[in-house]
Short mmCIF file of C-alpha atoms and ligand atoms in Angstrom, two decimals:
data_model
loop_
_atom_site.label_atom_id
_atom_site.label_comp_id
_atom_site.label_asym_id
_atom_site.label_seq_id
_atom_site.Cartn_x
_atom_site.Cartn_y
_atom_site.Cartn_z
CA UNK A 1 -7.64 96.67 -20.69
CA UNK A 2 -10.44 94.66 -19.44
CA UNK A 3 -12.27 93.26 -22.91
CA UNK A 4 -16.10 92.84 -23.18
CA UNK A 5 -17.07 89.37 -24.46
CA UNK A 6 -17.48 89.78 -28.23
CA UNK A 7 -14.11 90.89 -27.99
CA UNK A 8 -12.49 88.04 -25.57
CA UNK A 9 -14.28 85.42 -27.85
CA UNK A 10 -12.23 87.27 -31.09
CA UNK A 11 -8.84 88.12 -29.47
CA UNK A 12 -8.56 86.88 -26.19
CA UNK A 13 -6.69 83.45 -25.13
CA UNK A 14 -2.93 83.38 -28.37
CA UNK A 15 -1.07 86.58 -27.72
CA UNK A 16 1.56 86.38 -30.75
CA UNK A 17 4.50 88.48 -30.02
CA UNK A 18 6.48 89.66 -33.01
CA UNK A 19 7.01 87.18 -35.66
CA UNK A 20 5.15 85.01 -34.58
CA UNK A 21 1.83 83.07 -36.53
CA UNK A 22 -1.55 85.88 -36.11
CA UNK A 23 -3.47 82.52 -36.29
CA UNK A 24 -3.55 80.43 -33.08
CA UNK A 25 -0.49 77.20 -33.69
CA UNK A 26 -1.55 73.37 -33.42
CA UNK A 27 1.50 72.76 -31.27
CA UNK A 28 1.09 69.20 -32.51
CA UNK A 29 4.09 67.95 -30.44
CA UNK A 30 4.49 65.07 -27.15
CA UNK A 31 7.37 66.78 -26.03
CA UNK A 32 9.26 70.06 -25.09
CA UNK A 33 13.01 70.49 -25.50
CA UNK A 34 15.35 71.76 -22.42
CA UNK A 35 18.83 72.52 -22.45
CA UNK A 36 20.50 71.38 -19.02
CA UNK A 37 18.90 68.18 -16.75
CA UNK A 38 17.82 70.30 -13.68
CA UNK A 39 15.96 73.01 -16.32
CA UNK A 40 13.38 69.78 -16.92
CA UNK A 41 13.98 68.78 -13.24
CA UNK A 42 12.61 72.08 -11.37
CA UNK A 43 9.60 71.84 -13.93
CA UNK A 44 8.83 67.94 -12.23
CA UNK A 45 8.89 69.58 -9.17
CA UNK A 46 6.75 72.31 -10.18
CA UNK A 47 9.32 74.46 -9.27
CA UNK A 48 9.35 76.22 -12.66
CA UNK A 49 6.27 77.09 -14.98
CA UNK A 50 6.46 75.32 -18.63
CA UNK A 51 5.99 72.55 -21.01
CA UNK A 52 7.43 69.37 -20.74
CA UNK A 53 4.87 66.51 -21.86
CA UNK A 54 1.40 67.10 -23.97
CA UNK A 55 -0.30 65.04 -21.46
CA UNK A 56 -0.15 67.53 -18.81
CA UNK A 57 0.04 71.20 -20.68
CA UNK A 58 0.35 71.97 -24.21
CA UNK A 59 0.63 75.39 -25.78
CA UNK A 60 -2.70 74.98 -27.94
CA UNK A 61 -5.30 73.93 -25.40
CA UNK A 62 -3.61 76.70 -22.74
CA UNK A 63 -4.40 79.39 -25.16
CA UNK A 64 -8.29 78.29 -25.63
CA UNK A 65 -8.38 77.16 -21.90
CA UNK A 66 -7.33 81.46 -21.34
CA UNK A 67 -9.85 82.36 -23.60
CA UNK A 68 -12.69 80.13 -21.80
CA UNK A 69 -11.03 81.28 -18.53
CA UNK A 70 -11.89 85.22 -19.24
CA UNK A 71 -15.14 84.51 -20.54
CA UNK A 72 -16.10 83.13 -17.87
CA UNK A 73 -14.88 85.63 -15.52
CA UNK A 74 -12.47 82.90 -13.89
CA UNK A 75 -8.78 82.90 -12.00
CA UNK A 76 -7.70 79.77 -13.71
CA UNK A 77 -8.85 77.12 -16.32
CA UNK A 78 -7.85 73.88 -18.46
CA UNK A 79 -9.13 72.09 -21.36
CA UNK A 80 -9.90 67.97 -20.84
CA UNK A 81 -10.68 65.74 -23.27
CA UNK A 82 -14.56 65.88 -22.76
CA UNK A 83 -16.92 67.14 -21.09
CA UNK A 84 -17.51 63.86 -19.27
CA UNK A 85 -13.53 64.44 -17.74
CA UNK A 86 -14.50 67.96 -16.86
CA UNK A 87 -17.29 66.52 -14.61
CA UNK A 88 -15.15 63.99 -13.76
CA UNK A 89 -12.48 65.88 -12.79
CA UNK A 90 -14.37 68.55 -10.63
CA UNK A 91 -15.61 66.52 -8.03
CA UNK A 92 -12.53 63.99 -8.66
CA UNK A 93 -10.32 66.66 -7.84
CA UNK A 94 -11.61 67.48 -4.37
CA UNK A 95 -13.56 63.88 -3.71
CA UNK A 96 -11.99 60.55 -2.01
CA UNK A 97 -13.27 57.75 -1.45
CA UNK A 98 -15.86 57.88 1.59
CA UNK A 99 -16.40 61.37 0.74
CA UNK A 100 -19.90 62.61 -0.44
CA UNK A 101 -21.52 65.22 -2.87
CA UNK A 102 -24.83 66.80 -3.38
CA UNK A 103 -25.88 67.09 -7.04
CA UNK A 104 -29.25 68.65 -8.39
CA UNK A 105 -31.19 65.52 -10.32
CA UNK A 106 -32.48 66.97 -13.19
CA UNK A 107 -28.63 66.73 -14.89
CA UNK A 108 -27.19 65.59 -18.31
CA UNK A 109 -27.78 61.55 -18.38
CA UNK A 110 -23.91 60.59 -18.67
CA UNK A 111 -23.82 62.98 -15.97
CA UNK A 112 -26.35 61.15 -13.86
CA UNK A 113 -24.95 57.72 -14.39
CA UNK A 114 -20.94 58.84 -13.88
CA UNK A 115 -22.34 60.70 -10.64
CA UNK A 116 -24.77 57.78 -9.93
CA UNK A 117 -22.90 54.68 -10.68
CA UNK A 118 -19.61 54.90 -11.49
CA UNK A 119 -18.42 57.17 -8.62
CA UNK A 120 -20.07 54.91 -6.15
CA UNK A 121 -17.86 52.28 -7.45
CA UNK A 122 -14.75 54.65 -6.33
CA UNK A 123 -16.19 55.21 -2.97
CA UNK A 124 -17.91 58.66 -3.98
CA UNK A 125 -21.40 59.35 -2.65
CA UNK A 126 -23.97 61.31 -4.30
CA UNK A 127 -27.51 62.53 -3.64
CA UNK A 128 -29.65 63.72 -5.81
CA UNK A 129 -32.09 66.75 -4.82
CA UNK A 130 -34.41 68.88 -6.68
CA UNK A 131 -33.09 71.77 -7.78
CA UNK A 132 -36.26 73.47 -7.22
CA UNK A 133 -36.96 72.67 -3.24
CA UNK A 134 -36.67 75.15 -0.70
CA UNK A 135 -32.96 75.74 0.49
CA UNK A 136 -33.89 73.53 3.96
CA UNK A 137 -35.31 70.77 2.30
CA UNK A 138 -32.00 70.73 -0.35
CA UNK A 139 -29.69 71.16 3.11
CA UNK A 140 -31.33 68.10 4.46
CA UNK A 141 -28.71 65.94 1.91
CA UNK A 142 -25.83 67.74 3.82
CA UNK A 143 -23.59 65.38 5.52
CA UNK A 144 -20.62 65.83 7.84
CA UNK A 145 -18.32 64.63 4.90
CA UNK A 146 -19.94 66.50 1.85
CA UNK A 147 -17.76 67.94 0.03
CA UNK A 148 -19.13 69.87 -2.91
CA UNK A 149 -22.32 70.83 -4.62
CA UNK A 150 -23.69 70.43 -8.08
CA UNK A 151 -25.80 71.54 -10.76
CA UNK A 152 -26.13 72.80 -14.23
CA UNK A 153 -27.17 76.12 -15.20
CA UNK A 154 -29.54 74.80 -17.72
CA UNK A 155 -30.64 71.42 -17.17
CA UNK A 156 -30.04 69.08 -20.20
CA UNK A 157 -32.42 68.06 -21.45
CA UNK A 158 -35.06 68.87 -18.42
CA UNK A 159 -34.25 72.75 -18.85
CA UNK A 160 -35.03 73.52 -15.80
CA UNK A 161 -32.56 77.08 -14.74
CA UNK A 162 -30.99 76.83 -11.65
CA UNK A 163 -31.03 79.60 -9.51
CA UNK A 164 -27.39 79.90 -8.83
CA UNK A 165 -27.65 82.48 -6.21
CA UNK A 166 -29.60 80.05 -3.64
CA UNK A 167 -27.16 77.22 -4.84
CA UNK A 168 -24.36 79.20 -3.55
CA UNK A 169 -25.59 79.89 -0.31
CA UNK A 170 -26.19 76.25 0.39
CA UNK A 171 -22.66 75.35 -0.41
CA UNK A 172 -21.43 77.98 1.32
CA UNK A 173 -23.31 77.71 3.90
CA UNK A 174 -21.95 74.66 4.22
CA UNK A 175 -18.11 75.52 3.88
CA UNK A 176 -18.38 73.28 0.21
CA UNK A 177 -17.66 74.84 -3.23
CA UNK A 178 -20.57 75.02 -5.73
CA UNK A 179 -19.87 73.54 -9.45
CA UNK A 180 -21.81 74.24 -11.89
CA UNK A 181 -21.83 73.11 -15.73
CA UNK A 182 -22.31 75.98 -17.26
CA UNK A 183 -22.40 74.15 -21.53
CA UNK A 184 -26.16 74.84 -22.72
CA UNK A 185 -26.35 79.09 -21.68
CA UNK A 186 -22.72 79.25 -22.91
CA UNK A 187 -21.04 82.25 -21.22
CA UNK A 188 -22.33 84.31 -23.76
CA UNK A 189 -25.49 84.33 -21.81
CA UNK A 190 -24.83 83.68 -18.24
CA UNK A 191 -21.41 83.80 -16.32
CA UNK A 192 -22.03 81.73 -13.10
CA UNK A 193 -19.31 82.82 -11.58
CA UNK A 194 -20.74 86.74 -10.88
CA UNK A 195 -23.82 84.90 -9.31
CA UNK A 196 -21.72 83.16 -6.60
CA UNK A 197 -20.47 79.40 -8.17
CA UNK A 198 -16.85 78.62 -7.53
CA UNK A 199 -16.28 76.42 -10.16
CA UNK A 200 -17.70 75.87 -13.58
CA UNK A 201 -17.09 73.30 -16.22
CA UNK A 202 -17.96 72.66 -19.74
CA UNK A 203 -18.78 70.41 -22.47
CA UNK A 204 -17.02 72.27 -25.27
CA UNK A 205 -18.58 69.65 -27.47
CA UNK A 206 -21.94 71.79 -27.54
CA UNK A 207 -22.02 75.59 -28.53
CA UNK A 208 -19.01 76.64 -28.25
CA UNK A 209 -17.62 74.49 -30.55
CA UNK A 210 -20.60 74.72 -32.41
CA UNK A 211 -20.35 72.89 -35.60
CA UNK A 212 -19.96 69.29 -34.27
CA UNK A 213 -16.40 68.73 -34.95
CA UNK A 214 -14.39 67.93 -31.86
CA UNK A 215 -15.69 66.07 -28.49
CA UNK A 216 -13.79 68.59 -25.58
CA UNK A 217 -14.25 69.66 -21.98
CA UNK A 218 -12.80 72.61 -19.72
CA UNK A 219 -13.01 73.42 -16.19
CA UNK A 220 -13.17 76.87 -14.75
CA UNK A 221 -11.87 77.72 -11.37
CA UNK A 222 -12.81 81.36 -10.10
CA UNK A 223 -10.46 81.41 -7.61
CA UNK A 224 -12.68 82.45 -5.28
CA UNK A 225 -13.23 79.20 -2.76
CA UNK A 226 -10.92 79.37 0.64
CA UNK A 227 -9.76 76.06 0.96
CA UNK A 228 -8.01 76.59 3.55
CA UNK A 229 -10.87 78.37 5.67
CA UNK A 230 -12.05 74.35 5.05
CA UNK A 231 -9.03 73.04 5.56
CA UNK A 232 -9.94 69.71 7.25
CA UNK A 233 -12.54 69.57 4.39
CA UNK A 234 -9.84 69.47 1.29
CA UNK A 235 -7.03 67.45 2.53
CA UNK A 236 -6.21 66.93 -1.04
CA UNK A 237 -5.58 70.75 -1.66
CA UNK A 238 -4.33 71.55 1.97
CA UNK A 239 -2.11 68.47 3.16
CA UNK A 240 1.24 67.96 1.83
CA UNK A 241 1.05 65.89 -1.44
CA UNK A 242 3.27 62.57 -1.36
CA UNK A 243 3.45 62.80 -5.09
CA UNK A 244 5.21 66.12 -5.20
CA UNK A 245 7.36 66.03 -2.47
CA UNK A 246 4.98 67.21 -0.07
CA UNK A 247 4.14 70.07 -1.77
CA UNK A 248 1.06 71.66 -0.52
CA UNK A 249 -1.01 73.06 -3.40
CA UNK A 250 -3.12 76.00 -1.24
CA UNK A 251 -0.04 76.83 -0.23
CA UNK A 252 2.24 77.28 -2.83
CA UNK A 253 -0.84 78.23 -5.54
CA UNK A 254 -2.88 79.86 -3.62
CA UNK A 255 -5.72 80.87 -5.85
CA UNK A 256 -4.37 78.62 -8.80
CA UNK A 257 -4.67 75.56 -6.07
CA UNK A 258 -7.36 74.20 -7.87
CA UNK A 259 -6.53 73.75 -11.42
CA UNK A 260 -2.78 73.06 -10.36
CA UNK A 261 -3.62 70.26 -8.99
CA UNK A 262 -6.39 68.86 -11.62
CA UNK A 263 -3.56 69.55 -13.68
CA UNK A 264 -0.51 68.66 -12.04
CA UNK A 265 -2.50 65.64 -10.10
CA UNK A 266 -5.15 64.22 -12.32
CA UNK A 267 -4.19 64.79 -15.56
CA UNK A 268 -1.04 63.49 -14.68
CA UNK A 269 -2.58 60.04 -13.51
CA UNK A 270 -5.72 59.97 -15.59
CA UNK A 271 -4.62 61.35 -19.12
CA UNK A 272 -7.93 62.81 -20.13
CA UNK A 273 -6.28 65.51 -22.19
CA UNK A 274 -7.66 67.66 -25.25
CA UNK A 275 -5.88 66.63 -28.72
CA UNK A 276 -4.44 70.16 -29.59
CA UNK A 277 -5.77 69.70 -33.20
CA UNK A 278 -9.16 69.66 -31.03
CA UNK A 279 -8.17 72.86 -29.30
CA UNK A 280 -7.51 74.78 -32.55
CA UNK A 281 -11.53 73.92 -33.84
CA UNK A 282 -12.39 74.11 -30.16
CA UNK A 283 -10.92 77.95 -30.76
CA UNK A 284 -12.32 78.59 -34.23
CA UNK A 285 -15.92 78.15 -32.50
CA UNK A 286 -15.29 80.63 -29.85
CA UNK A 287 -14.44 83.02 -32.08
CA UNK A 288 -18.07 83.09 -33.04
CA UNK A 289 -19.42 82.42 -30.23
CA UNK A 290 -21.14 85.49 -29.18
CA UNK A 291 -23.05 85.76 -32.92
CA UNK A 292 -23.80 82.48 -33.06
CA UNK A 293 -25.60 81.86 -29.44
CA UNK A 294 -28.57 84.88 -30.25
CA UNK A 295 -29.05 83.57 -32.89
CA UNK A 296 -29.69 80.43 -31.17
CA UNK A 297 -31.87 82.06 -29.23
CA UNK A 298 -33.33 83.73 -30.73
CA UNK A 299 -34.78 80.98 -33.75
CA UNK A 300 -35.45 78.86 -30.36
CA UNK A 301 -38.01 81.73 -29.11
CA UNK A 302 -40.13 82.15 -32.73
CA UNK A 303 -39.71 78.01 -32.32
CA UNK A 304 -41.01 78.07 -29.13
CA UNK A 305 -43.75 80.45 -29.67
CA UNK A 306 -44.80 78.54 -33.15
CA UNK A 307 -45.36 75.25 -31.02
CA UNK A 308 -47.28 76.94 -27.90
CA UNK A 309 -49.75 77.82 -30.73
CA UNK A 310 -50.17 74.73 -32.56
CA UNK A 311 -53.20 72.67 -31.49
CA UNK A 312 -51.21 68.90 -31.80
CA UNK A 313 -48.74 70.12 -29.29
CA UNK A 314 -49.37 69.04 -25.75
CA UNK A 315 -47.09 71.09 -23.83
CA UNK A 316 -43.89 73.36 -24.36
CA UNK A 317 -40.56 74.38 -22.38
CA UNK A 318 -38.56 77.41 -23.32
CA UNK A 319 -37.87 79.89 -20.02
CA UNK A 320 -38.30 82.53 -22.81
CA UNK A 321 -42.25 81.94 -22.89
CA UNK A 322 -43.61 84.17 -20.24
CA UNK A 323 -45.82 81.16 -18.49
CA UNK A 324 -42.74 79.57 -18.23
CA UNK A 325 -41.81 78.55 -14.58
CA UNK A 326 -38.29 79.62 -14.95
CA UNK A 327 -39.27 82.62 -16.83
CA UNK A 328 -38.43 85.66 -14.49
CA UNK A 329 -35.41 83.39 -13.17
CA UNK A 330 -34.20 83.79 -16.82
CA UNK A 331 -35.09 86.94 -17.11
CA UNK A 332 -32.87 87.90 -13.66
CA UNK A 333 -29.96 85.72 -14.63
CA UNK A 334 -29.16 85.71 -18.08
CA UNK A 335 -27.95 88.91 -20.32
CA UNK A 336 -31.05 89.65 -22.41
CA UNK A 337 -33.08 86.85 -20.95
CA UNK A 338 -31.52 84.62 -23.22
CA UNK A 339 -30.90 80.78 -22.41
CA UNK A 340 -30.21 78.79 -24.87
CA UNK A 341 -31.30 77.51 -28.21
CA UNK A 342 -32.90 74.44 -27.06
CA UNK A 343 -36.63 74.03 -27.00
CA UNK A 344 -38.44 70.45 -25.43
CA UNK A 345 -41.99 69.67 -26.12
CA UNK A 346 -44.21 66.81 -26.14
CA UNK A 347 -47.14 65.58 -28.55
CA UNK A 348 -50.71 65.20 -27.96
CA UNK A 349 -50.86 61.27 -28.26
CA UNK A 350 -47.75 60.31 -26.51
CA UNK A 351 -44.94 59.34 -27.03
CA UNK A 352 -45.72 56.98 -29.63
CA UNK A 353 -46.48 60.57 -31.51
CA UNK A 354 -43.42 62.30 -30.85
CA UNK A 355 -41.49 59.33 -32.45
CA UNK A 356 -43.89 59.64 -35.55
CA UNK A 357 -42.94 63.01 -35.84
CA UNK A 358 -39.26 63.13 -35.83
CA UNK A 359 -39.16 60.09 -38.03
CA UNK A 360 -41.23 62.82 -40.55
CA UNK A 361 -38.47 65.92 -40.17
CA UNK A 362 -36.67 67.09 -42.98
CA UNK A 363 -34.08 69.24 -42.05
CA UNK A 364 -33.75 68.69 -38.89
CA UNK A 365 -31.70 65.63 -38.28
CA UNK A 366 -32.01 62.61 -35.92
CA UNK A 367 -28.60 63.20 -34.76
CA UNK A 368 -26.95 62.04 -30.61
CA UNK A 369 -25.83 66.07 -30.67
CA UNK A 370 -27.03 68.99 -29.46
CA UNK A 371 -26.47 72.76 -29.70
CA UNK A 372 -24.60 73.32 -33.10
CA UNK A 373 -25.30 75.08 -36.04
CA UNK A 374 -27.20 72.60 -37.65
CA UNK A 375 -30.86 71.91 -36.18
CA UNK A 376 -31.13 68.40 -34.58
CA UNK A 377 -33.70 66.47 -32.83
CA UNK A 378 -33.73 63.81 -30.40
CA UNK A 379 -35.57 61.44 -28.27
CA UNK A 380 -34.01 60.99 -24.63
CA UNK A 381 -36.30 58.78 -23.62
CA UNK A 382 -35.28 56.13 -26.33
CA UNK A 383 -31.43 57.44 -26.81
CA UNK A 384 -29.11 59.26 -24.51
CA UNK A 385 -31.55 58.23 -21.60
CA UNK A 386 -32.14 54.65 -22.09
CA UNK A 387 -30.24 53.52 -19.34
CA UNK A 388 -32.87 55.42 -16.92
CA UNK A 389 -35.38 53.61 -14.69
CA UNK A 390 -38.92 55.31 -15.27
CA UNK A 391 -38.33 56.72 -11.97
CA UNK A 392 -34.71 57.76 -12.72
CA UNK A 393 -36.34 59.41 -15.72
CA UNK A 394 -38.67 61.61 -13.89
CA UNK A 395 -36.53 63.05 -11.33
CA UNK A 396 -34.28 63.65 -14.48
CA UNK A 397 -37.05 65.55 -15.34
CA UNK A 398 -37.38 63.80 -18.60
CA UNK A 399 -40.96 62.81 -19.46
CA UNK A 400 -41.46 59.56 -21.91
CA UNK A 401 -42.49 61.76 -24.67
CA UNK A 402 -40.11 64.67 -24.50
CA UNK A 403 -38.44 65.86 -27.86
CA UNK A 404 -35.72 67.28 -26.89
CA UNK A 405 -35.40 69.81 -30.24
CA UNK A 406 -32.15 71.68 -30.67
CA UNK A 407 -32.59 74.95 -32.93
CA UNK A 408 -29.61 75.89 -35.37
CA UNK A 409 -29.01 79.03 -36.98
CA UNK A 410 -30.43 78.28 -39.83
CA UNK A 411 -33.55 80.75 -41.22
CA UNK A 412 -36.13 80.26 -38.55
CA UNK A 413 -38.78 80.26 -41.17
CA UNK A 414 -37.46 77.37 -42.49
CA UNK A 415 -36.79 75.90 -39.03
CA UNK A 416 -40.86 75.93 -38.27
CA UNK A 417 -41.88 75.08 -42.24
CA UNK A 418 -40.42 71.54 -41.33
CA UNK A 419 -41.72 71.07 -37.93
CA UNK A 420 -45.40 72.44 -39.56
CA UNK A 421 -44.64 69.53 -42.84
CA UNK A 422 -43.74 66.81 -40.37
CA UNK A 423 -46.58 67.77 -37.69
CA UNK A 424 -49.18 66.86 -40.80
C1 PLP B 1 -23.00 66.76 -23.52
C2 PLP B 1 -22.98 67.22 -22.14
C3 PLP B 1 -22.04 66.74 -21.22
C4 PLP B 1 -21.02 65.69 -21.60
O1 PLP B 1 -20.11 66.21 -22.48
P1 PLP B 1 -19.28 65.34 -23.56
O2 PLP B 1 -18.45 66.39 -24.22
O3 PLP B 1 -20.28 64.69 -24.46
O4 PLP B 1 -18.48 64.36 -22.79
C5 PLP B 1 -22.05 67.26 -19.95
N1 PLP B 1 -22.96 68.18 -19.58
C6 PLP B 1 -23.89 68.67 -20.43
C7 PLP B 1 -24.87 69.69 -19.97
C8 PLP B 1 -23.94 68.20 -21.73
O5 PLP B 1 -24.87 68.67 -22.58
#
């Protein structure tokens, strides 16, 4: 029976057979018992499909991994440890050194500076476009060994909406997969996958845990890229692997290719894996996913709409105003318009102002967090993009006095009665 998504988010991912607990089990546990040597042999050779060592698979994070998996519409999926490894990971996973990617700019800042910085360090190019140029000037980054593409849904905290449709057509264009991270529209409000991305990825740190509890990432594989159409693209996925024998993942996986080897490969090597305990909160979240994300949305709109009126307020972003750039984009490629509950805004007087201001909130909190329950506020500029040149902070598209203002699901009423209180 094929589920609609207030019912995945409720039932989908822990099938208990008979017996068993209703309630989704912290398999808090290293290790896997096997009865004869060869039993645990086959499964080194990925001969045979089960658990052997937490750091690979563990029951826990493969039931919430399903769960994110159908959401999103996907062939295949697994849990890391952040939403940092899920970036990581993505490009990791089909990236070598001397190999290249093209990434939109305006991206989550620990985003920017693994893609940036770190990568480089590994031999990974990236370059940067904006996410909003024509489809010829964004092909002008191609290169001969480019190897994927790279953007997120909703830019954090820039909001821009990227319109997934042209981003696919560029990547495919180009015989590369497009990624996208899908964390601030959730797939509540926008499944990337049915607009053409082949992979999408997750920091299950924001909404979808949704009450701040546990720092997790997951990576979404539709299924739908050929590698082997590209074949002397994606060595990685293609060639014989020296670590497995010379097992060839497209081969023996075909659509599971992907996420086998992330899996089998990376995690293996890397370790970035989700504490089950994490999984379990990670799962409690989901379950109320789809009545917690309108809500979201829709305290952010009355937000939104409260600032656009307010004379002290120098300009507003929110693709759910209709003189919003992104607006019809919005409107076209998320369910009921909705994007997410995150409104950004600056102050007339700067950013000296916008400080002022958030020093003055009540209930919102001054928190390094965004998109749970709980209203929070921040200052990119001064925290989570601090590292930024000026100019790095512009094509992030994050002005100096951006407030980057994260509604919760509290009372909106409330919500605007301390904005109005810390505005005077
Ligand atoms: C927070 C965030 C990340 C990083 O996730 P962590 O779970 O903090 O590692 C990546 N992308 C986006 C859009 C984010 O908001």
């Amino acid at each position: 029976m094929k589920k609609k998504i207030n019912t995945i988010c409720v039932q989908s991912g822990w099938q208990p057979k008979k017996g068993e607990p209703r309630v989704l089990p912290i398999y808090q546990s290293t290790t896997f018992k096997y009865e004869t040597s060869e039993q645990m042999a086959d499964l080194f050779d990925l001969k045979a499909n089960g658990y052997f060592y937490t750091r690979l698979q563990n029951p826990t994070n493969d039931a919430v991994a399903a769960k994110i998996t159908e959401l999103e519409g996907g062939y295949a999926g697994m849990l890391t440890s952040s939403g940092q490894a899920a970036s990581f990971y993505s490009i990791f996973n089909i990236c070598e050194a001397g190999d290249h990617f093209v990434s939109a700019s305006a991206i989550y800042g620990g985003t920017f500076n693994l893609f940036a910085v770190t990568m480089k360090k590994l031999g990974i190019e990236c370059t940067f476009i904006d996410a909003d140029a024509s489809e010829e000037e964004i092909q002008k980054a191609f290169r001969p060994n480019t190897k994927a593409l790279f953007g997120e849904t909703i830019a954090n905290p820039a909001l821009g909406v990227l319109d997934i449709e042209k981003f696919a057509r560029i990547a495919h264009k180009n015989g590369v997969p497009l990624i996208v991270d899908n964390t601030f529209p959730t797939p509540i409000n926008c499944r990337p996958i049915e607009w053409g991305a082949d992979i999408v990825i997750h920091s299950t740190t924001k909404y979808m845990d949704g009450h701040a509890t546990a720092v997790g990432g997951c990576i979404v594989d539709s299924g739908n890229f050929d590698w082997e159409a590209h074949a002397d693209k994606f060595p990685g996925l293609t060639q014989p692997d020296p670590s497995y024998h010379g097992l060839a993942y497209s081969k023996a996986f075909g659509k599971g290719a992907y996420i086998t080897k992330a899996t089998a490969q990376l995690m293996r090597d890397l370790g970035s894996i989700q504490a089950p305990e994490n999984a379990f909160l990670l799962n409690l979240g989901l379950e109320t996913l789809h009545l917690r994300v309108p809500r979201h949305c829709e305290n952010a709109q009355k937000v939104a709409e409260y600032l656009q009126n307010n004379p002290k307020v120098a300009w507003v972003n929110y693709s759910g105003l209709k003189d919003s750039p992104y607006y019809e984009l919005a409107q076209k490629q998320f369910d009921g318009g909705r994007s997410c509950g995150v409104v950004t805004f600056g102050l007339k007087g700067g950013r000296e102002e916008s400080i002022k201001f958030m020093d003055n909130l009540k209930l919102a909190c001054i928190v390094t967090h965004v998109a749970d329950a709980r209203t929070c506020v921040l200052h990119p500029a001064s925290h989570t993009h601090r590292q930024l040149s000026d100019q790095q902070l512009i094509e992030a598209g994050v002005q100096p006095d951006l407030i980057r203002f994260s509604v919760g699901i509290e009372d909106a009423d409330d919500i605007i009665a301390d904005i109005e209180q810390a505005l005077q």
